């Protein structure tokens, strides 16, 4: 991965974003240490839970932790850091062009969707350029998009902790941190950045899976929908705490619908490929049922002696899943990889069956 | 097989550059964004309810401008004249506070910039509408100024004014007059004295 230019772009932009964010928040963190610590302590478990949950939403195998962390880092450092000057400049442009009244009402609904959705989605693009096998379809795009959005959301929530302290006149730091966490995480996390970027990411996943006019249209439509939902959230309509669920519901609903469609497409491909590879003799009948469930894959290992046989079984299953997912597509897909994976599956099965006291996997 | 290794990365880098540098350049090209305010203009800040923002300040003299780039009327307004900058900010308490607490909090906020500090001994100030607050000095290297805070049970307002010592000294009477015009409208008003 480090040989690819996208990796170095990712590293440089994350470092640059972190520097901008640190420079912007450093003084406030020093001035309000208790509030900042309380905010950080509340947000850290939320981030961990979010990463765990979003990775687990993949129906067959969790998104790889390394790729998930790359996505979160882009959202939380690169996209967030660069959004600070971009948003400030965009707001200033709107203020100068349309006046402060318009800016205070509509500025966020215009600037944030453009800047932030583009910056976040570039994280999904960068990940696909760094690791083309990471994003092979809308489900991968949805998952990594959601993780980029989550990273952004957590950093933004930390900034809001500091902003809330300032908004309360720096008179109630801990209360401000708790209030900010309650309103933005407990009350508002359900329809926030993760959901919008997941929708845009699902569209990009379609495009990266198979480049065609249809998938390009789908990617553009998903991107516009993500921006429209972001704009809807920031628009000065349905304001007030009681109405927030009403305002957030379309965003959450759109993310759920995008997920269900992406999941259905993935599972349908999965079943189709399992059938084809079973007919071809690469998979044995019934193996697809084990492959599709995490629980069954875990349970079958109990019947295999520890050590080399168990490791071989895990590698066999991983190779089989890679073979199934290989057909989904992806950027820079190697056309020889299917044949190579079939050979790997055959060799590993042979080795596993020739282990002493083996469990027959055929 | 689509080869995107180099041009794809280049495209991402270009987009990042446009957002990171392009927007600030456009902002710069549009100028300083100061809108001149006529004497008697009322500047209102705070969340709008029924078309009214709760905190107002009246511009008593000419020569002041509203910095549209630095102003977000839901939270603050920035006024400039010569090199003196006046910031009117809204403070929303989560529990009732008084002017002394707000003064201490403002001290921490002013110190954030690292260039100025708030004086430790504020004195009471009464506005033209009879609202009592606290006022004191702002000091810093090559900076002089004044600050004032006003607190009600449900809303507070802070005003800071600072600039180069000479410029500030010549505008100090105007700033004092401006601060005395501050109002916090009902239903937010339920004054808590200093």
Coordinates of C-alpha atoms in Angstrom, one line a residue:
Chain A
X1 CA 0.0 0.0 0.0
X2 CA 2.8 2.5 0.8
X3 CA 4.0 2.2 -2.8
X4 CA 0.9 3.9 -4.0
X5 CA 0.9 7.7 -4.2
X6 CA -2.5 7.8 -2.6
X7 CA -1.0 6.5 0.6
X8 CA 1.4 9.5 0.8
X9 CA -1.4 11.9 -0.1
X10 CA -3.5 10.4 2.7
X11 CA -0.6 10.7 5.2
X12 CA 0.3 14.3 4.2
X13 CA -3.3 15.5 4.3
X14 CA -4.0 13.8 7.6
X15 CA -0.9 15.4 9.1
X16 CA -1.8 18.8 7.6
X17 CA -5.4 18.6 8.8
X18 CA -4.3 17.6 12.3
X19 CA -1.9 20.6 12.4
X20 CA -4.7 23.0 11.3
X21 CA -7.1 21.5 13.8
X22 CA -4.5 21.6 16.6
X23 CA -3.6 25.2 15.8
X24 CA -7.2 26.2 15.9
X25 CA -8.2 24.4 19.1
X26 CA -5.0 24.3 21.1
X27 CA -5.6 27.6 22.9
X28 CA -9.1 26.7 23.8
X29 CA -8.1 23.3 25.1
X30 CA -5.5 24.9 27.3
X31 CA -7.9 27.6 28.5
X32 CA -10.7 25.1 29.3
X33 CA -8.8 21.9 30.3
X34 CA -11.6 20.4 32.5
X35 CA -14.3 20.8 29.8
X36 CA -11.9 19.5 27.1
X37 CA -11.0 16.4 29.2
X38 CA -14.7 15.7 30.0
X39 CA -15.6 16.1 26.3
X40 CA -12.7 13.9 25.1
X41 CA -13.5 11.3 27.7
X42 CA -17.1 11.1 26.6
X43 CA -16.3 11.1 22.9
X44 CA -13.6 8.5 22.9
X45 CA -15.9 5.6 23.9
X46 CA -18.5 6.9 21.4
X47 CA -15.8 6.7 18.7
X48 CA -14.8 3.2 19.6
X49 CA -18.4 2.0 19.7
X50 CA -19.1 3.7 16.4
X51 CA -16.1 2.0 14.7
X52 CA -17.1 -1.4 16.1
X53 CA -20.7 -1.0 15.1
X54 CA -20.1 0.2 11.6
X55 CA -17.5 -2.5 10.9
X56 CA -19.9 -5.1 12.1
X57 CA -22.7 -3.9 9.8
X58 CA -21.1 -5.9 7.0
X59 CA -23.3 -9.0 6.8
X60 CA -20.5 -11.5 6.1
X61 CA -17.1 -10.2 7.4
X62 CA -16.3 -7.0 9.2
X63 CA -14.5 -4.3 7.3
X64 CA -10.8 -4.6 7.9
X65 CA -9.7 -2.7 11.0
X66 CA -6.7 -1.1 9.2
X67 CA -8.8 0.3 6.4
X68 CA -11.5 1.4 8.9
X69 CA -8.8 3.3 10.9
X70 CA -7.5 4.9 7.6
X71 CA -11.1 6.0 6.9
X72 CA -11.7 7.4 10.4
X73 CA -8.3 9.2 10.4
X74 CA -9.2 10.9 7.1
X75 CA -12.6 12.0 8.5
X76 CA -11.3 13.1 11.9
X77 CA -8.0 14.7 10.8
X78 CA -7.8 15.4 7.1
X79 CA -11.4 16.3 6.3
X80 CA -12.1 18.1 9.6
X81 CA -8.9 20.1 9.6
X82 CA -9.3 21.3 6.0
X83 CA -13.0 22.0 6.5
X84 CA -12.1 24.6 9.2
X85 CA -10.5 27.2 6.8
X86 CA -12.7 26.2 3.9
X87 CA -15.9 26.7 5.9
X88 CA -14.7 30.0 7.4
X89 CA -13.8 31.3 3.9
X90 CA -17.1 30.1 2.4
X91 CA -19.1 31.8 5.2
X92 CA -17.1 35.0 4.7
X93 CA -17.8 34.9 1.0
X94 CA -21.6 34.4 1.6
X95 CA -21.5 37.1 4.3
X96 CA -19.9 39.6 1.9
X97 CA -22.1 38.6 -1.1
X98 CA -25.5 38.3 0.6
X99 CA -25.1 40.1 4.0
X100 CA -24.9 38.9 7.6
X101 CA -28.6 38.3 8.0
X102 CA -28.7 35.8 5.1
X103 CA -25.4 34.3 6.2
X104 CA -26.5 33.6 9.8
X105 CA -29.7 32.0 8.5
X106 CA -28.5 30.1 5.4
X107 CA -24.7 30.2 5.5
X108 CA -24.3 26.8 7.1
X109 CA -26.9 25.2 4.8
X110 CA -24.9 26.4 1.8
X111 CA -21.3 26.1 2.9
X112 CA -21.1 23.0 5.0
X113 CA -22.7 20.5 2.5
X114 CA -20.4 21.6 -0.3
X115 CA -17.1 21.7 1.7
X116 CA -17.7 18.9 4.1
X117 CA -19.3 16.4 1.9
X118 CA -16.6 16.8 -0.8
X119 CA -13.8 16.6 1.8
X120 CA -15.3 13.5 3.4
X121 CA -16.0 11.7 0.2
X122 CA -12.5 12.3 -0.9
X123 CA -11.5 10.0 2.0
X124 CA -13.5 7.1 0.3
X125 CA -11.8 7.9 -3.0
X126 CA -8.3 8.0 -1.4
X127 CA -8.9 4.7 0.4
X128 CA -10.0 3.2 -2.9
X129 CA -6.8 4.5 -4.6
X130 CA -4.6 3.3 -1.7
X131 CA -6.2 -0.1 -1.4
X132 CA -8.4 -0.9 -4.5
X133 CA -9.6 -4.2 -3.0
X134 CA -11.1 -2.3 0.0
X135 CA -14.0 -0.8 -2.1
X136 CA -15.6 -3.2 -4.5
X137 CA -19.2 -2.2 -4.4
X138 CA -21.8 0.0 -2.7
X139 CA -21.7 -1.9 0.6
X140 CA -18.0 -1.2 1.0
X141 CA -18.5 2.4 -0.1
X142 CA -21.3 2.7 2.5
X143 CA -19.3 1.2 5.3
X144 CA -16.1 3.2 4.7
X145 CA -18.1 6.3 3.9
X146 CA -19.8 5.9 7.3
X147 CA -16.5 5.5 9.0
X148 CA -15.0 8.6 7.4
X149 CA -18.2 10.5 8.5
X150 CA -17.9 9.1 12.0
X151 CA -14.3 10.4 12.3
X152 CA -15.4 13.8 11.1
X153 CA -18.4 13.8 13.5
X154 CA -16.3 13.0 16.5
X155 CA -13.7 15.7 15.8
X156 CA -16.5 18.2 15.1
X157 CA -18.3 17.2 18.3
X158 CA -15.1 17.9 20.2
X159 CA -14.9 21.3 18.6
X160 CA -18.5 21.9 19.6
X161 CA -17.6 21.1 23.2
X162 CA -15.2 24.0 23.1
X163 CA -17.6 26.2 21.2
X164 CA -20.4 25.5 23.7
X165 CA -18.0 26.5 26.6
X166 CA -17.4 29.8 24.8
X167 CA -21.2 30.2 24.0
X168 CA -22.0 29.8 27.7
X169 CA -19.5 32.6 28.4
X170 CA -17.0 30.1 29.9
X171 CA -19.0 30.1 33.1
X172 CA -20.0 26.3 33.1
X173 CA -17.3 24.2 31.4
X174 CA -18.4 20.8 32.6
X175 CA -22.1 21.5 32.0
X176 CA -21.3 22.8 28.6
X177 CA -19.3 19.6 27.7
X178 CA -22.2 17.4 29.1
X179 CA -24.8 19.5 27.2
X180 CA -22.8 19.3 24.0
X181 CA -22.4 15.6 24.3
X182 CA -26.0 15.0 25.1
X183 CA -27.4 17.1 22.3
X184 CA -24.9 16.2 19.6
X185 CA -24.1 12.6 20.4
X186 CA -27.0 11.1 22.4
X187 CA -29.6 13.2 20.7
X188 CA -28.1 13.9 17.3
X189 CA -25.6 11.2 16.3
X190 CA -28.2 9.0 14.7
X191 CA -28.6 11.2 11.6
X192 CA -25.2 13.0 11.5
X193 CA -22.2 13.0 9.3
X194 CA -21.8 9.2 9.2
X195 CA -25.2 8.8 7.6
X196 CA -24.6 11.5 4.9
X197 CA -21.2 10.2 3.9
X198 CA -22.4 6.6 4.0
X199 CA -25.0 7.5 1.3
X200 CA -22.4 9.3 -0.8
X201 CA -19.9 6.5 -0.3
X202 CA -22.5 3.9 -1.4
X203 CA -22.8 5.7 -4.7
X204 CA -19.0 5.9 -5.1
X205 CA -18.8 2.2 -4.3
X206 CA -21.2 1.5 -7.3
X207 CA -18.8 3.5 -9.5
X208 CA -15.6 1.8 -8.2
X209 CA -17.2 -1.6 -8.5
X210 CA -18.1 -1.3 -12.2
X211 CA -17.3 1.9 -14.1
X212 CA -20.3 2.5 -16.4
X213 CA -22.6 5.4 -17.3
X214 CA -25.2 3.9 -14.9
X215 CA -22.9 3.7 -12.0
X216 CA -21.5 7.2 -12.6
X217 CA -25.1 8.5 -12.5
X218 CA -25.7 6.6 -9.3
X219 CA -22.6 8.0 -7.7
X220 CA -23.5 11.6 -8.8
X221 CA -27.1 11.1 -7.5
X222 CA -25.9 9.7 -4.2
X223 CA -23.5 12.6 -3.8
X224 CA -26.2 15.2 -4.5
X225 CA -28.5 13.4 -2.1
X226 CA -25.9 13.5 0.6
X227 CA -25.3 17.2 0.1
X228 CA -29.1 17.9 0.0
X229 CA -29.6 16.0 3.3
X230 CA -26.7 17.9 4.9
X231 CA -28.2 21.1 3.6
X232 CA -31.7 20.1 5.0
X233 CA -30.1 19.5 8.4
X234 CA -28.4 22.9 8.5
X235 CA -31.4 24.8 7.1
X236 CA -33.3 27.2 9.4
X237 CA -36.4 25.1 9.3
X238 CA -38.0 22.8 11.9
X239 CA -35.8 24.3 14.6
X240 CA -36.0 23.4 18.2
X241 CA -35.0 20.3 20.2
X242 CA -38.4 18.7 20.0
X243 CA -38.4 18.8 16.2
X244 CA -34.8 17.4 15.8
X245 CA -36.0 13.8 15.3
X246 CA -38.4 14.9 12.7
X247 CA -35.7 16.8 10.9
X248 CA -33.2 13.9 11.3
X249 CA -35.5 11.1 10.3
X250 CA -35.2 11.5 6.5
X251 CA -31.4 11.4 6.8
X252 CA -31.4 8.2 8.9
X253 CA -34.1 6.7 6.7
X254 CA -32.0 7.4 3.5
X255 CA -28.9 5.9 5.1
X256 CA -30.9 2.8 6.1
X257 CA -32.4 2.4 2.6
X258 CA -29.0 2.8 1.0
X259 CA -27.6 0.2 3.4
X260 CA -30.4 -2.3 2.7
X261 CA -30.1 -1.9 -1.1
X262 CA -26.3 -2.3 -0.9
X263 CA -26.6 -5.3 1.4
X264 CA -29.1 -6.9 -0.8
X265 CA -26.9 -6.4 -3.9
X266 CA -23.9 -7.8 -2.0
X267 CA -25.8 -10.9 -0.7
X268 CA -27.3 -11.6 -4.1
X269 CA -23.9 -11.5 -5.7
X270 CA -22.6 -13.7 -2.9
X271 CA -25.2 -16.4 -3.4
X272 CA -24.8 -16.3 -7.2
X273 CA -21.1 -16.7 -6.9
X274 CA -21.3 -19.5 -4.3
X275 CA -23.6 -21.4 -6.6
X276 CA -21.3 -20.9 -9.6
X277 CA -18.2 -21.9 -7.7
X278 CA -19.9 -24.9 -6.3
X279 CA -20.9 -26.0 -9.8
X280 CA -17.3 -25.5 -10.8
X281 CA -16.1 -27.6 -7.9
X282 CA -14.2 -24.9 -6.2
X283 CA -16.6 -24.9 -3.2
X284 CA -18.3 -28.0 -1.9
X285 CA -22.1 -28.1 -1.5
X286 CA -23.2 -26.5 1.7
X287 CA -19.9 -24.6 2.2
X288 CA -21.6 -21.3 1.1
X289 CA -23.9 -21.6 4.2
X290 CA -20.9 -21.7 6.5
X291 CA -19.1 -18.9 4.6
X292 CA -22.0 -16.5 4.8
X293 CA -22.3 -16.5 8.7
X294 CA -19.6 -15.3 11.0
X295 CA -21.0 -17.5 13.8
X296 CA -20.8 -20.7 11.7
X297 CA -17.3 -19.9 10.5
X298 CA -16.3 -19.4 14.2
X299 CA -18.0 -22.6 15.4
X300 CA -16.5 -24.8 12.7
X301 CA -13.0 -23.9 14.0
X302 CA -13.8 -25.6 17.3
X303 CA -13.9 -29.0 15.5
X304 CA -10.4 -28.4 14.1
X305 CA -7.2 -29.1 16.1
X306 CA -5.4 -25.9 17.2
X307 CA -2.2 -24.9 15.4
X308 CA -1.6 -25.4 11.7
X309 CA -4.9 -27.0 10.8
X310 CA -6.9 -24.2 12.4
X311 CA -4.8 -21.6 10.8
X312 CA -5.1 -23.3 7.4
X313 CA -8.9 -23.4 7.8
X314 CA -9.0 -19.7 8.6
X315 CA -6.9 -19.0 5.5
X316 CA -9.1 -21.2 3.4
X317 CA -12.2 -19.4 4.4
X318 CA -10.5 -16.0 3.9
X319 CA -9.4 -17.1 0.4
X320 CA -12.9 -18.3 -0.4
X321 CA -14.5 -15.1 0.7
X322 CA -11.9 -13.1 -1.3
X323 CA -12.8 -15.3 -4.3
X324 CA -16.5 -14.5 -3.9
X325 CA -15.9 -10.8 -3.4
X326 CA -13.4 -10.6 -6.3
X327 CA -16.2 -10.8 -8.8
X328 CA -17.7 -7.6 -7.4
X329 CA -15.1 -5.5 -9.2
X330 CA -13.0 -2.7 -7.9
X331 CA -10.5 -0.2 -9.1
X332 CA -7.5 -1.7 -10.9
X333 CA -8.8 -5.2 -10.6
X334 CA -6.4 -7.9 -11.6
X335 CA -8.1 -10.2 -14.2
X336 CA -5.9 -13.1 -13.1
X337 CA -6.8 -12.9 -9.5
X338 CA -9.9 -15.1 -9.8
X339 CA -7.8 -18.0 -11.2
X340 CA -5.1 -17.4 -8.6
X341 CA -7.7 -17.5 -5.8
X342 CA -9.3 -20.7 -7.1
X343 CA -5.8 -22.3 -7.1
X344 CA -5.2 -21.1 -3.6
X345 CA -8.5 -22.5 -2.4
X346 CA -7.7 -25.9 -4.0
X347 CA -4.2 -26.0 -2.6
X348 CA -5.3 -25.0 0.9
X349 CA -8.1 -27.5 1.0
X350 CA -5.6 -30.2 -0.1
X351 CA -3.1 -29.2 2.6
X352 CA -5.9 -29.1 5.2
X353 CA -7.1 -32.5 4.3
X354 CA -3.7 -34.0 4.5
X355 CA -3.0 -32.7 8.0
X356 CA -2.8 -35.4 10.7
X357 CA -6.3 -36.0 12.2
X358 CA -7.8 -33.5 9.9
X359 CA -11.3 -32.3 9.7
X360 CA -12.4 -33.0 6.2
X361 CA -13.3 -29.8 4.5
X362 CA -14.6 -31.4 1.3
Chain B
X1 CA -9.0 -2.8 -15.6
X2 CA -9.0 0.9 -14.9
X3 CA -5.5 2.4 -14.1
X4 CA -6.1 5.3 -11.8
X5 CA -3.1 5.2 -9.5
X6 CA -1.6 8.5 -10.6
X7 CA -4.3 10.6 -12.2
X8 CA -6.8 9.6 -9.6
X9 CA -4.5 10.7 -6.8
X10 CA -3.7 13.9 -8.7
X11 CA -7.4 14.7 -9.0
X12 CA -8.0 14.2 -5.3
X13 CA -5.0 16.5 -4.6
X14 CA -6.3 19.1 -7.0
X15 CA -9.8 19.1 -5.4
X16 CA -8.3 19.5 -1.9
X17 CA -6.2 22.4 -3.2
X18 CA -9.2 24.2 -4.6
X19 CA -11.1 23.8 -1.3
X20 CA -8.2 24.6 0.9
X21 CA -6.7 27.5 -1.0
X22 CA -9.3 28.5 -3.6
X23 CA -12.0 29.6 -1.2
X24 CA -9.7 31.7 1.0
X25 CA -8.4 33.3 -2.1
X26 CA -11.9 34.1 -3.3
X27 CA -12.7 35.5 0.1
X28 CA -9.6 37.7 -0.1
X29 CA -10.5 38.9 -3.6
X30 CA -13.9 40.1 -2.3
X31 CA -12.2 42.6 0.0
X32 CA -12.6 43.2 3.7
X33 CA -16.4 43.0 3.7
X34 CA -17.0 46.0 6.0
X35 CA -20.5 47.5 5.6
X36 CA -20.6 51.1 6.8
X37 CA -23.1 51.8 9.5
X38 CA -25.0 55.1 9.8
X39 CA -25.3 56.7 13.2
X40 CA -28.4 55.3 15.0
X41 CA -28.2 51.9 13.3
X42 CA -29.2 49.1 15.6
X43 CA -27.2 45.9 15.5
X44 CA -29.0 42.9 16.8
X45 CA -27.6 39.5 17.7
X46 CA -28.9 36.2 19.2
X47 CA -31.2 33.5 18.0
X48 CA -34.1 35.1 16.1
X49 CA -37.6 34.6 17.7
X50 CA -40.6 36.1 15.9
X51 CA -38.2 38.1 13.7
X52 CA -36.5 39.7 16.7
X53 CA -32.9 39.1 17.9
X54 CA -32.7 39.6 21.7
X55 CA -29.5 41.6 22.1
X56 CA -29.2 45.1 20.5
X57 CA -26.5 47.7 20.3
X58 CA -27.0 51.1 18.8
X59 CA -24.2 52.8 16.8
X60 CA -24.1 56.3 18.2
X61 CA -21.5 57.9 15.8
X62 CA -20.4 57.6 12.2
X63 CA -17.3 55.8 11.0
X64 CA -18.2 52.3 12.2
X65 CA -18.6 49.3 9.9
X66 CA -20.0 45.9 10.3
X67 CA -17.4 43.2 9.4
X68 CA -19.7 40.8 7.4
X69 CA -17.0 38.1 7.2
X70 CA -16.6 37.9 10.9
X71 CA -20.2 38.3 11.9
X72 CA -22.7 35.6 12.5
X73 CA -25.8 37.3 13.9
X74 CA -27.0 34.3 15.9
X75 CA -23.8 34.5 18.0
X76 CA -21.8 37.7 17.4
X77 CA -21.3 40.9 15.5
X78 CA -17.9 42.5 14.8
X79 CA -17.7 46.3 14.4
X80 CA -14.7 48.1 13.2
X81 CA -13.6 51.7 13.1
X82 CA -10.0 52.6 12.2
X83 CA -8.0 49.9 13.8
X84 CA -10.4 49.4 16.8
X85 CA -12.5 46.2 16.8
X86 CA -15.7 45.9 18.9
X87 CA -17.1 42.4 19.4
X88 CA -20.6 41.9 20.6
X89 CA -21.2 38.3 21.8
X90 CA -24.1 36.4 23.1
X91 CA -23.7 34.2 26.2
X92 CA -26.3 31.5 26.8
X93 CA -26.2 30.1 30.3
X94 CA -27.1 26.5 31.0
X95 CA -27.8 27.5 34.6
X96 CA -28.4 31.0 35.9
X97 CA -25.3 33.1 36.1
X98 CA -24.4 36.6 37.2
X99 CA -22.2 39.4 35.7
X100 CA -19.3 38.5 37.9
X101 CA -19.2 34.9 36.7
X102 CA -19.6 36.2 33.1
X103 CA -16.7 38.6 33.7
X104 CA -14.4 35.8 34.9
X105 CA -15.4 33.7 32.0
X106 CA -14.8 36.5 29.5
X107 CA -11.4 36.9 31.0
X108 CA -10.6 33.3 30.0
X109 CA -12.0 33.8 26.5
X110 CA -10.1 37.1 26.0
X111 CA -6.9 35.4 27.1
X112 CA -7.4 32.7 24.4
X113 CA -5.9 35.0 21.7
X114 CA -2.8 35.4 23.8
X115 CA -2.5 39.1 22.9
X116 CA -4.7 40.7 25.5
X117 CA -5.9 40.2 29.1
X118 CA -9.0 41.4 31.0
X119 CA -8.5 43.6 34.0
X120 CA -9.2 41.9 37.3
X121 CA -11.3 44.6 39.0
X122 CA -14.4 45.5 37.0
X123 CA -16.7 48.3 38.1
X124 CA -20.5 48.5 37.7
X125 CA -21.9 50.1 34.5
X126 CA -25.5 51.1 34.0
X127 CA -26.9 51.3 30.5
X128 CA -29.3 53.9 29.2
X129 CA -32.1 51.4 29.7
X130 CA -31.2 50.9 33.4
X131 CA -29.5 47.5 33.0
X132 CA -26.5 47.0 35.3
X133 CA -23.4 45.1 34.2
X134 CA -19.7 45.2 34.8
X135 CA -17.0 47.0 32.9
X136 CA -13.2 47.0 33.0
X137 CA -10.1 47.4 30.9
X138 CA -8.4 45.2 28.4
X139 CA -4.6 45.4 28.3
X140 CA -2.0 43.8 26.1
X141 CA 1.2 44.5 24.2
X142 CA 0.4 47.4 21.9
X143 CA -3.3 46.9 22.6
X144 CA -5.7 48.8 24.8
X145 CA -9.3 48.4 25.2
X146 CA -12.4 48.0 27.4
X147 CA -14.9 45.2 28.0
X148 CA -18.4 45.0 29.5
X149 CA -20.7 42.1 30.5
X150 CA -24.4 42.0 31.2
X151 CA -26.2 39.0 32.6
X152 CA -29.8 38.1 32.9
X153 CA -31.1 34.7 34.2
X154 CA -31.5 33.4 30.7
X155 CA -29.1 35.3 28.5
X156 CA -25.9 37.3 28.7
X157 CA -24.0 39.7 26.5
X158 CA -20.4 40.6 26.4
X159 CA -18.8 43.5 24.6
X160 CA -15.0 43.8 24.0
X161 CA -13.3 46.6 22.3
X162 CA -9.6 46.8 21.6
X163 CA -7.1 48.3 19.3
X164 CA -3.8 50.1 19.2
X165 CA -3.6 52.5 22.3
X166 CA -3.7 55.7 20.3
X167 CA -6.6 54.7 18.1
X168 CA -8.5 53.2 21.0
X169 CA -8.0 56.3 23.1
X170 CA -9.6 58.5 20.5
X171 CA -12.6 56.2 20.1
X172 CA -13.0 55.2 23.7
X173 CA -15.9 57.7 24.3
X174 CA -17.7 56.4 21.3
X175 CA -17.2 52.8 22.6
X176 CA -18.5 53.7 26.0
X177 CA -21.5 55.4 24.5
X178 CA -22.2 52.3 22.4
X179 CA -22.0 50.0 25.3
X180 CA -24.5 52.1 27.2
X181 CA -27.1 51.5 24.5
X182 CA -27.0 47.7 24.9
X183 CA -30.4 46.1 25.5
X184 CA -31.4 42.5 26.2
X185 CA -35.0 42.2 25.1
X186 CA -37.9 40.4 26.9
X187 CA -38.6 37.5 27.4
X188 CA -34.9 37.0 28.1
X189 CA -34.6 39.9 30.5
X190 CA -34.6 39.0 34.2
X191 CA -31.6 41.0 35.4
X192 CA -29.0 39.6 37.8
X193 CA -26.8 42.4 39.1
X194 CA -23.0 42.3 39.4

